[in-house]
């Protein structure tokens, strides 16, 4: 496809970030060679949409779950610059922002160094903001930090000529069905809607509306909701706190799922 902003043909795409871009929890139907789930996610879906329009794209996804902004800047950004793709998406800093005591001003400063390095490649760059998580009880207290960080990202995009996909403004994501059981990663439907939104920003045609209203949800018994809260705390929050206390990360020992610009053809 042709990027109407730059006049360039987009035939290669590199996605950078953490678990959000790696694709958790949008699993492919099969499993990987290690017996673990293989994740698709919005970036894979976007690459597939690009391939459907162009016939083929070369696609790399360097995102690894658990990565902090300094790790992404040090490990993924130089590799992306080396690959010199036509399109780069960057969604990063979320793991920093949710940590107690983190400063969105400091996180944004590191983010801008990464964007400045990527901008020198001449690629079309798309930045993604954080979503408004006020509807999630366990995330509501982070709303101010996320909003502050988002304002920084918009200013960085203006300074470096980047496009912005505003997740905060995607009110369709303020529904529990857009998110998976851990309340931090999107569901398959959430990933699908975000891929459509990024494609829209890039000028891709689509026969599905990312902003289509959700079907009416059935009423939820408050006792079932409380049980769900307890289950979430036991299965997600407690292990997350344990990793923070011991200095471990969910990405320890993991590598990018698509480290090279390999050809990707339309699905089917």
PDB file of C-alpha atoms in Angstrom:
ATOM      1  CA  UNK A   1       0.000   0.000   0.000  1.00  0.00           C
ATOM      2  CA  UNK A   2       0.998   3.640  -0.367  1.00  0.00           C
ATOM      3  CA  UNK A   3       1.340   5.888   2.655  1.00  0.00           C
ATOM      4  CA  UNK A   4      -0.514   9.013   1.612  1.00  0.00           C
ATOM      5  CA  UNK A   5       1.398  11.165   4.103  1.00  0.00           C
ATOM      6  CA  UNK A   6       4.831  10.321   2.712  1.00  0.00           C
ATOM      7  CA  UNK A   7       4.047   9.001  -0.768  1.00  0.00           C
ATOM      8  CA  UNK A   8       6.068   5.856   0.006  1.00  0.00           C
ATOM      9  CA  UNK A   9       5.004   2.294  -0.645  1.00  0.00           C
ATOM     10  CA  UNK A  10       4.836   0.270   2.565  1.00  0.00           C
ATOM     11  CA  UNK A  11       6.305  -3.143   1.857  1.00  0.00           C
ATOM     12  CA  UNK A  12       8.103  -3.738   5.153  1.00  0.00           C
ATOM     13  CA  UNK A  13       6.872  -3.307   8.716  1.00  0.00           C
ATOM     14  CA  UNK A  14       8.502  -3.621  12.144  1.00  0.00           C
ATOM     15  CA  UNK A  15       6.500  -3.639  15.399  1.00  0.00           C
ATOM     16  CA  UNK A  16       8.207  -2.647  18.660  1.00  0.00           C
ATOM     17  CA  UNK A  17       6.999  -2.909  22.226  1.00  0.00           C
ATOM     18  CA  UNK A  18       6.040  -5.287  25.020  1.00  0.00           C
ATOM     19  CA  UNK A  19       3.304  -7.882  25.570  1.00  0.00           C
ATOM     20  CA  UNK A  20       0.666  -5.528  24.177  1.00  0.00           C
ATOM     21  CA  UNK A  21       2.350  -5.678  20.757  1.00  0.00           C
ATOM     22  CA  UNK A  22       3.537  -9.270  21.119  1.00  0.00           C
ATOM     23  CA  UNK A  23      -0.162 -10.119  21.081  1.00  0.00           C
ATOM     24  CA  UNK A  24      -1.136 -11.439  24.511  1.00  0.00           C
ATOM     25  CA  UNK A  25      -3.877 -12.787  24.909  1.00  0.00           C
ATOM     26  CA  UNK A  26      -4.953 -13.261  21.286  1.00  0.00           C
ATOM     27  CA  UNK A  27      -3.857 -16.836  20.714  1.00  0.00           C
ATOM     28  CA  UNK A  28      -3.543 -18.632  17.393  1.00  0.00           C
ATOM     29  CA  UNK A  29      -5.487 -21.923  17.315  1.00  0.00           C
ATOM     30  CA  UNK A  30      -2.285 -23.979  17.279  1.00  0.00           C
ATOM     31  CA  UNK A  31       0.578 -24.027  19.771  1.00  0.00           C
ATOM     32  CA  UNK A  32       4.258 -23.349  19.302  1.00  0.00           C
ATOM     33  CA  UNK A  33       7.046 -25.937  19.146  1.00  0.00           C
ATOM     34  CA  UNK A  34       7.658 -25.438  22.874  1.00  0.00           C
ATOM     35  CA  UNK A  35       4.074 -26.404  23.682  1.00  0.00           C
ATOM     36  CA  UNK A  36       3.131 -22.841  24.652  1.00  0.00           C
ATOM     37  CA  UNK A  37       0.452 -20.705  22.948  1.00  0.00           C
ATOM     38  CA  UNK A  38       1.407 -18.649  19.912  1.00  0.00           C
ATOM     39  CA  UNK A  39       0.025 -15.130  20.053  1.00  0.00           C
ATOM     40  CA  UNK A  40      -1.319 -13.141  17.129  1.00  0.00           C
ATOM     41  CA  UNK A  41      -2.361  -9.686  18.340  1.00  0.00           C
ATOM     42  CA  UNK A  42      -3.120  -6.404  16.647  1.00  0.00           C
ATOM     43  CA  UNK A  43       0.323  -6.030  15.027  1.00  0.00           C
ATOM     44  CA  UNK A  44       0.101  -9.440  13.296  1.00  0.00           C
ATOM     45  CA  UNK A  45      -3.428  -8.562  12.226  1.00  0.00           C
ATOM     46  CA  UNK A  46      -2.231  -5.219  10.844  1.00  0.00           C
ATOM     47  CA  UNK A  47       0.580  -6.918   8.932  1.00  0.00           C
ATOM     48  CA  UNK A  48      -1.960  -9.348   7.456  1.00  0.00           C
ATOM     49  CA  UNK A  49      -4.122  -6.404   6.352  1.00  0.00           C
ATOM     50  CA  UNK A  50      -1.110  -4.741   4.739  1.00  0.00           C
ATOM     51  CA  UNK A  51      -0.279  -7.996   2.946  1.00  0.00           C
ATOM     52  CA  UNK A  52      -3.869  -8.308   1.733  1.00  0.00           C
ATOM     53  CA  UNK A  53      -3.561  -4.917   0.055  1.00  0.00           C
ATOM     54  CA  UNK A  54       0.009  -5.209  -1.223  1.00  0.00           C
ATOM     55  CA  UNK A  55       0.077  -8.956  -1.959  1.00  0.00           C
ATOM     56  CA  UNK A  56       3.035  -9.444   0.381  1.00  0.00           C
ATOM     57  CA  UNK A  57       4.880  -7.523   3.074  1.00  0.00           C
ATOM     58  CA  UNK A  58       8.030  -8.262   5.004  1.00  0.00           C
ATOM     59  CA  UNK A  59       7.183  -8.192   8.678  1.00  0.00           C
ATOM     60  CA  UNK A  60       9.172  -8.326  11.929  1.00  0.00           C
ATOM     61  CA  UNK A  61       7.726  -8.190  15.444  1.00  0.00           C
ATOM     62  CA  UNK A  62      10.454  -7.454  17.987  1.00  0.00           C
ATOM     63  CA  UNK A  63       8.090  -6.987  20.954  1.00  0.00           C
ATOM     64  CA  UNK A  64       8.704  -9.089  24.070  1.00  0.00           C
ATOM     65  CA  UNK A  65       6.421  -9.274  27.085  1.00  0.00           C
ATOM     66  CA  UNK A  66       7.528  -7.564  30.287  1.00  0.00           C
ATOM     67  CA  UNK A  67       9.996  -5.187  28.634  1.00  0.00           C
ATOM     68  CA  UNK A  68      10.502  -1.741  30.114  1.00  0.00           C
ATOM     69  CA  UNK A  69      11.067   1.403  28.068  1.00  0.00           C
ATOM     70  CA  UNK A  70      14.857   1.426  28.581  1.00  0.00           C
ATOM     71  CA  UNK A  71      15.091  -2.202  27.457  1.00  0.00           C
ATOM     72  CA  UNK A  72      13.019  -1.506  24.353  1.00  0.00           C
ATOM     73  CA  UNK A  73      15.165   1.533  23.549  1.00  0.00           C
ATOM     74  CA  UNK A  74      18.392  -0.442  24.040  1.00  0.00           C
ATOM     75  CA  UNK A  75      17.435  -3.762  22.452  1.00  0.00           C
ATOM     76  CA  UNK A  76      14.648  -3.285  19.920  1.00  0.00           C
ATOM     77  CA  UNK A  77      15.218   0.211  18.535  1.00  0.00           C
ATOM     78  CA  UNK A  78      18.758  -0.428  17.187  1.00  0.00           C
ATOM     79  CA  UNK A  79      17.529  -3.621  15.502  1.00  0.00           C
ATOM     80  CA  UNK A  80      14.604  -1.773  13.924  1.00  0.00           C
ATOM     81  CA  UNK A  81      16.961   0.943  12.667  1.00  0.00           C
ATOM     82  CA  UNK A  82      19.198  -1.747  11.196  1.00  0.00           C
ATOM     83  CA  UNK A  83      16.257  -3.327   9.347  1.00  0.00           C
ATOM     84  CA  UNK A  84      15.226   0.071   7.887  1.00  0.00           C
ATOM     85  CA  UNK A  85      11.563  -0.775   7.281  1.00  0.00           C
ATOM     86  CA  UNK A  86       8.995   1.437   5.598  1.00  0.00           C
ATOM     87  CA  UNK A  87       6.678   1.361   8.636  1.00  0.00           C
ATOM     88  CA  UNK A  88       7.373   1.194  12.384  1.00  0.00           C
ATOM     89  CA  UNK A  89       4.826   1.012  15.191  1.00  0.00           C
ATOM     90  CA  UNK A  90       5.906   1.744  18.747  1.00  0.00           C
ATOM     91  CA  UNK A  91       3.795   1.104  21.832  1.00  0.00           C
ATOM     92  CA  UNK A  92       5.967   1.193  24.951  1.00  0.00           C
ATOM     93  CA  UNK A  93       6.189   2.454  28.507  1.00  0.00           C
ATOM     94  CA  UNK A  94       3.097   0.746  29.874  1.00  0.00           C
ATOM     95  CA  UNK A  95       5.085  -1.636  32.068  1.00  0.00           C
ATOM     96  CA  UNK A  96       6.918   1.355  33.532  1.00  0.00           C
ATOM     97  CA  UNK A  97       3.777   3.397  34.134  1.00  0.00           C
ATOM     98  CA  UNK A  98       1.973   0.675  36.104  1.00  0.00           C
ATOM     99  CA  UNK A  99       4.895   0.254  38.501  1.00  0.00           C
ATOM    100  CA  UNK A 100       4.557   2.044  41.839  1.00  0.00           C
ATOM    101  CA  UNK A 101       6.662   5.179  42.046  1.00  0.00           C
ATOM    102  CA  UNK A 102       7.275   5.503  38.318  1.00  0.00           C
ATOM    103  CA  UNK A 103       7.422   9.013  36.852  1.00  0.00           C
ATOM    104  CA  UNK A 104       5.683   9.486  33.465  1.00  0.00           C
ATOM    105  CA  UNK A 105       7.952  12.466  32.731  1.00  0.00           C
ATOM    106  CA  UNK A 106      11.045  10.274  33.029  1.00  0.00           C
ATOM    107  CA  UNK A 107       9.484   7.437  31.023  1.00  0.00           C
ATOM    108  CA  UNK A 108       8.518   9.881  28.268  1.00  0.00           C
ATOM    109  CA  UNK A 109      12.060  11.267  28.069  1.00  0.00           C
ATOM    110  CA  UNK A 110      13.446   7.796  27.343  1.00  0.00           C
ATOM    111  CA  UNK A 111      10.599   7.178  24.891  1.00  0.00           C
ATOM    112  CA  UNK A 112      11.565  10.306  22.960  1.00  0.00           C
ATOM    113  CA  UNK A 113      15.182   9.180  22.578  1.00  0.00           C
ATOM    114  CA  UNK A 114      13.849   5.996  20.983  1.00  0.00           C
ATOM    115  CA  UNK A 115      11.547   7.904  18.638  1.00  0.00           C
ATOM    116  CA  UNK A 116      14.339  10.285  17.612  1.00  0.00           C
ATOM    117  CA  UNK A 117      16.537   7.316  16.669  1.00  0.00           C
ATOM    118  CA  UNK A 118      13.750   5.694  14.676  1.00  0.00           C
ATOM    119  CA  UNK A 119      12.845   8.953  12.922  1.00  0.00           C
ATOM    120  CA  UNK A 120      16.334   9.116  11.414  1.00  0.00           C
ATOM    121  CA  UNK A 121      15.537   5.977   9.394  1.00  0.00           C
ATOM    122  CA  UNK A 122      12.951   7.857   7.334  1.00  0.00           C
ATOM    123  CA  UNK A 123      10.264   5.274   8.139  1.00  0.00           C
ATOM    124  CA  UNK A 124       6.626   6.122   8.678  1.00  0.00           C
ATOM    125  CA  UNK A 125       6.230   5.907  12.464  1.00  0.00           C
ATOM    126  CA  UNK A 126       2.986   5.269  14.311  1.00  0.00           C
ATOM    127  CA  UNK A 127       2.854   5.788  18.092  1.00  0.00           C
ATOM    128  CA  UNK A 128       0.120   4.319  20.285  1.00  0.00           C
ATOM    129  CA  UNK A 129      -1.095   5.986  23.466  1.00  0.00           C
ATOM    130  CA  UNK A 130      -2.349   4.235  26.583  1.00  0.00           C
ATOM    131  CA  UNK A 131      -6.008   3.325  26.952  1.00  0.00           C
ATOM    132  CA  UNK A 132      -8.364   4.821  29.536  1.00  0.00           C
ATOM    133  CA  UNK A 133      -8.622   2.021  32.116  1.00  0.00           C
ATOM    134  CA  UNK A 134     -10.915   3.834  34.561  1.00  0.00           C
ATOM    135  CA  UNK A 135     -13.584   1.166  34.080  1.00  0.00           C
ATOM    136  CA  UNK A 136     -11.224  -1.496  35.493  1.00  0.00           C
ATOM    137  CA  UNK A 137     -11.335  -1.427  39.328  1.00  0.00           C
ATOM    138  CA  UNK A 138      -7.755  -2.638  39.675  1.00  0.00           C
ATOM    139  CA  UNK A 139      -6.412  -0.044  37.216  1.00  0.00           C
ATOM    140  CA  UNK A 140      -8.472   3.050  38.071  1.00  0.00           C
ATOM    141  CA  UNK A 141      -5.776   4.592  40.277  1.00  0.00           C
ATOM    142  CA  UNK A 142      -3.387   4.770  37.297  1.00  0.00           C
ATOM    143  CA  UNK A 143      -5.640   7.009  35.219  1.00  0.00           C
ATOM    144  CA  UNK A 144      -3.789  10.241  36.009  1.00  0.00           C
ATOM    145  CA  UNK A 145      -0.355   8.789  35.216  1.00  0.00           C
ATOM    146  CA  UNK A 146      -1.569   7.307  31.937  1.00  0.00           C
ATOM    147  CA  UNK A 147      -3.177  10.612  30.914  1.00  0.00           C
ATOM    148  CA  UNK A 148       0.044  12.519  31.690  1.00  0.00           C
ATOM    149  CA  UNK A 149       2.108  10.034  29.693  1.00  0.00           C
ATOM    150  CA  UNK A 150      -0.307  10.276  26.765  1.00  0.00           C
ATOM    151  CA  UNK A 151       0.111  14.051  26.611  1.00  0.00           C
ATOM    152  CA  UNK A 152       3.868  13.548  26.394  1.00  0.00           C
ATOM    153  CA  UNK A 153       3.430  11.013  23.571  1.00  0.00           C
ATOM    154  CA  UNK A 154       1.326  13.436  21.550  1.00  0.00           C
ATOM    155  CA  UNK A 155       3.938  16.167  21.944  1.00  0.00           C
ATOM    156  CA  UNK A 156       6.713  13.732  20.950  1.00  0.00           C
ATOM    157  CA  UNK A 157       4.726  12.732  17.871  1.00  0.00           C
ATOM    158  CA  UNK A 158       4.353  16.388  16.874  1.00  0.00           C
ATOM    159  CA  UNK A 159       8.077  17.052  17.286  1.00  0.00           C
ATOM    160  CA  UNK A 160       9.153  14.044  15.218  1.00  0.00           C
ATOM    161  CA  UNK A 161       6.406  13.879  12.592  1.00  0.00           C
ATOM    162  CA  UNK A 162       4.776  10.653  13.803  1.00  0.00           C
ATOM    163  CA  UNK A 163       1.199   9.502  13.418  1.00  0.00           C
ATOM    164  CA  UNK A 164      -0.743   8.762  16.606  1.00  0.00           C
ATOM    165  CA  UNK A 165      -3.320   6.095  17.383  1.00  0.00           C
ATOM    166  CA  UNK A 166      -5.232   7.379  20.395  1.00  0.00           C
ATOM    167  CA  UNK A 167      -6.369   4.389  22.468  1.00  0.00           C
ATOM    168  CA  UNK A 168      -7.610   6.764  25.167  1.00  0.00           C
ATOM    169  CA  UNK A 169     -10.182   8.080  22.713  1.00  0.00           C
ATOM    170  CA  UNK A 170     -11.295   4.593  21.667  1.00  0.00           C
ATOM    171  CA  UNK A 171     -14.245   4.420  24.048  1.00  0.00           C
ATOM    172  CA  UNK A 172     -15.186   1.077  22.496  1.00  0.00           C
ATOM    173  CA  UNK A 173     -12.243  -0.347  24.462  1.00  0.00           C
ATOM    174  CA  UNK A 174     -13.834   0.760  27.735  1.00  0.00           C
ATOM    175  CA  UNK A 175     -15.763  -2.484  27.877  1.00  0.00           C
ATOM    176  CA  UNK A 176     -14.619  -5.603  29.686  1.00  0.00           C
ATOM    177  CA  UNK A 177     -15.156  -7.670  26.530  1.00  0.00           C
ATOM    178  CA  UNK A 178     -12.277  -5.835  24.864  1.00  0.00           C
ATOM    179  CA  UNK A 179      -9.934  -7.236  27.515  1.00  0.00           C
ATOM    180  CA  UNK A 180      -8.870 -10.700  28.559  1.00  0.00           C
ATOM    181  CA  UNK A 181      -9.156 -12.322  31.986  1.00  0.00           C
ATOM    182  CA  UNK A 182      -6.018 -10.575  33.302  1.00  0.00           C
ATOM    183  CA  UNK A 183      -7.580  -7.112  32.698  1.00  0.00           C
ATOM    184  CA  UNK A 184      -4.288  -5.843  31.281  1.00  0.00           C
ATOM    185  CA  UNK A 185      -4.097  -7.435  27.820  1.00  0.00           C
ATOM    186  CA  UNK A 186      -6.768  -7.216  25.175  1.00  0.00           C
ATOM    187  CA  UNK A 187      -9.030 -10.036  24.093  1.00  0.00           C
ATOM    188  CA  UNK A 188      -9.002 -11.308  20.512  1.00  0.00           C
ATOM    189  CA  UNK A 189     -11.844  -8.903  19.701  1.00  0.00           C
ATOM    190  CA  UNK A 190      -9.968  -6.019  21.309  1.00  0.00           C
ATOM    191  CA  UNK A 191      -6.873  -6.788  19.228  1.00  0.00           C
ATOM    192  CA  UNK A 192      -9.003  -7.029  16.076  1.00  0.00           C
ATOM    193  CA  UNK A 193     -10.571  -3.629  16.704  1.00  0.00           C
ATOM    194  CA  UNK A 194      -7.213  -1.993  17.404  1.00  0.00           C
ATOM    195  CA  UNK A 195      -5.708  -3.439  14.215  1.00  0.00           C
ATOM    196  CA  UNK A 196      -8.592  -1.917  12.262  1.00  0.00           C
ATOM    197  CA  UNK A 197      -8.026   1.446  13.943  1.00  0.00           C
ATOM    198  CA  UNK A 198      -4.299   1.485  13.157  1.00  0.00           C
ATOM    199  CA  UNK A 199      -5.110   0.465   9.595  1.00  0.00           C
ATOM    200  CA  UNK A 200      -7.560   3.350   9.358  1.00  0.00           C
ATOM    201  CA  UNK A 201      -4.854   5.805  10.436  1.00  0.00           C
ATOM    202  CA  UNK A 202      -2.646   4.376   7.669  1.00  0.00           C
ATOM    203  CA  UNK A 203      -5.418   4.655   5.084  1.00  0.00           C
ATOM    204  CA  UNK A 204      -6.239   0.963   4.782  1.00  0.00           C
ATOM    205  CA  UNK A 205      -9.723   0.108   3.569  1.00  0.00           C
ATOM    206  CA  UNK A 206     -11.775  -2.183   5.825  1.00  0.00           C
ATOM    207  CA  UNK A 207     -15.161  -3.853   5.615  1.00  0.00           C
ATOM    208  CA  UNK A 208     -15.506  -3.941   9.426  1.00  0.00           C
ATOM    209  CA  UNK A 209     -16.017  -0.962  11.735  1.00  0.00           C
ATOM    210  CA  UNK A 210     -13.645  -0.928  14.710  1.00  0.00           C
ATOM    211  CA  UNK A 211     -16.071   1.374  16.507  1.00  0.00           C
ATOM    212  CA  UNK A 212     -19.161  -0.817  16.098  1.00  0.00           C
ATOM    213  CA  UNK A 213     -21.207  -0.913  19.322  1.00  0.00           C
ATOM    214  CA  UNK A 214     -20.925  -4.012  21.467  1.00  0.00           C
ATOM    215  CA  UNK A 215     -23.998  -6.221  21.723  1.00  0.00           C
ATOM    216  CA  UNK A 216     -26.036  -5.585  24.835  1.00  0.00           C
ATOM    217  CA  UNK A 217     -24.362  -7.361  27.738  1.00  0.00           C
ATOM    218  CA  UNK A 218     -26.352  -9.497  30.170  1.00  0.00           C
ATOM    219  CA  UNK A 219     -26.634  -8.295  33.741  1.00  0.00           C
ATOM    220  CA  UNK A 220     -23.882  -9.585  36.026  1.00  0.00           C
ATOM    221  CA  UNK A 221     -24.653 -10.788  39.538  1.00  0.00           C
ATOM    222  CA  UNK A 222     -22.545  -8.802  42.028  1.00  0.00           C
ATOM    223  CA  UNK A 223     -21.514 -12.003  43.818  1.00  0.00           C
ATOM    224  CA  UNK A 224     -20.126 -13.422  40.580  1.00  0.00           C
ATOM    225  CA  UNK A 225     -18.306 -10.140  39.975  1.00  0.00           C
ATOM    226  CA  UNK A 226     -16.647 -10.278  43.405  1.00  0.00           C
ATOM    227  CA  UNK A 227     -15.594 -13.872  42.783  1.00  0.00           C
ATOM    228  CA  UNK A 228     -14.080 -12.772  39.501  1.00  0.00           C
ATOM    229  CA  UNK A 229     -12.178 -10.015  41.336  1.00  0.00           C
ATOM    230  CA  UNK A 230     -10.775 -12.540  43.815  1.00  0.00           C
ATOM    231  CA  UNK A 231      -9.824 -14.949  41.049  1.00  0.00           C
ATOM    232  CA  UNK A 232      -8.070 -12.123  39.158  1.00  0.00           C
ATOM    233  CA  UNK A 233      -6.125 -11.124  42.283  1.00  0.00           C
ATOM    234  CA  UNK A 234      -5.058 -14.716  42.940  1.00  0.00           C
ATOM    235  CA  UNK A 235      -4.130 -15.640  39.372  1.00  0.00           C
ATOM    236  CA  UNK A 236      -2.678 -12.364  38.109  1.00  0.00           C
ATOM    237  CA  UNK A 237      -2.080  -9.688  40.757  1.00  0.00           C
ATOM    238  CA  UNK A 238      -0.271 -11.847  43.333  1.00  0.00           C
ATOM    239  CA  UNK A 239       2.139 -13.395  40.768  1.00  0.00           C
ATOM    240  CA  UNK A 240       2.780  -9.920  39.311  1.00  0.00           C
ATOM    241  CA  UNK A 241       3.677  -8.559  42.760  1.00  0.00           C
ATOM    242  CA  UNK A 242       5.897 -11.593  43.339  1.00  0.00           C
ATOM    243  CA  UNK A 243       7.872 -10.889  40.171  1.00  0.00           C
ATOM    244  CA  UNK A 244       8.330  -7.234  41.182  1.00  0.00           C
ATOM    245  CA  UNK A 245       9.625  -8.208  44.627  1.00  0.00           C
ATOM    246  CA  UNK A 246      12.110 -10.724  43.240  1.00  0.00           C
ATOM    247  CA  UNK A 247      13.264  -8.670  40.240  1.00  0.00           C
ATOM    248  CA  UNK A 248      11.905 -11.141  37.710  1.00  0.00           C
ATOM    249  CA  UNK A 249      10.037 -10.405  34.481  1.00  0.00           C
ATOM    250  CA  UNK A 250       7.554 -12.381  32.404  1.00  0.00           C
ATOM    251  CA  UNK A 251       9.920 -11.796  29.473  1.00  0.00           C
ATOM    252  CA  UNK A 252      13.005 -13.320  31.083  1.00  0.00           C
ATOM    253  CA  UNK A 253      14.620 -15.707  28.608  1.00  0.00           C
ATOM    254  CA  UNK A 254      12.183 -14.856  25.826  1.00  0.00           C
ATOM    255  CA  UNK A 255      13.042 -13.655  22.345  1.00  0.00           C
ATOM    256  CA  UNK A 256      11.126 -11.797  19.670  1.00  0.00           C
ATOM    257  CA  UNK A 257       8.629 -13.980  17.828  1.00  0.00           C
ATOM    258  CA  UNK A 258       9.574 -12.503  14.407  1.00  0.00           C
ATOM    259  CA  UNK A 259      13.120 -11.096  14.709  1.00  0.00           C
ATOM    260  CA  UNK A 260      13.648 -10.688  10.959  1.00  0.00           C
ATOM    261  CA  UNK A 261      11.792  -9.059   8.096  1.00  0.00           C
ATOM    262  CA  UNK A 262      10.317 -12.280   6.762  1.00  0.00           C
ATOM    263  CA  UNK A 263       7.710 -12.340   3.975  1.00  0.00           C
ATOM    264  CA  UNK A 264       4.083 -12.426   5.062  1.00  0.00           C
ATOM    265  CA  UNK A 265       1.350 -13.201   2.571  1.00  0.00           C
ATOM    266  CA  UNK A 266      -2.392 -12.708   2.962  1.00  0.00           C
ATOM    267  CA  UNK A 267      -4.061 -15.326   5.185  1.00  0.00           C
ATOM    268  CA  UNK A 268      -5.686 -18.065   3.131  1.00  0.00           C
TER     269      UNK A 268
END
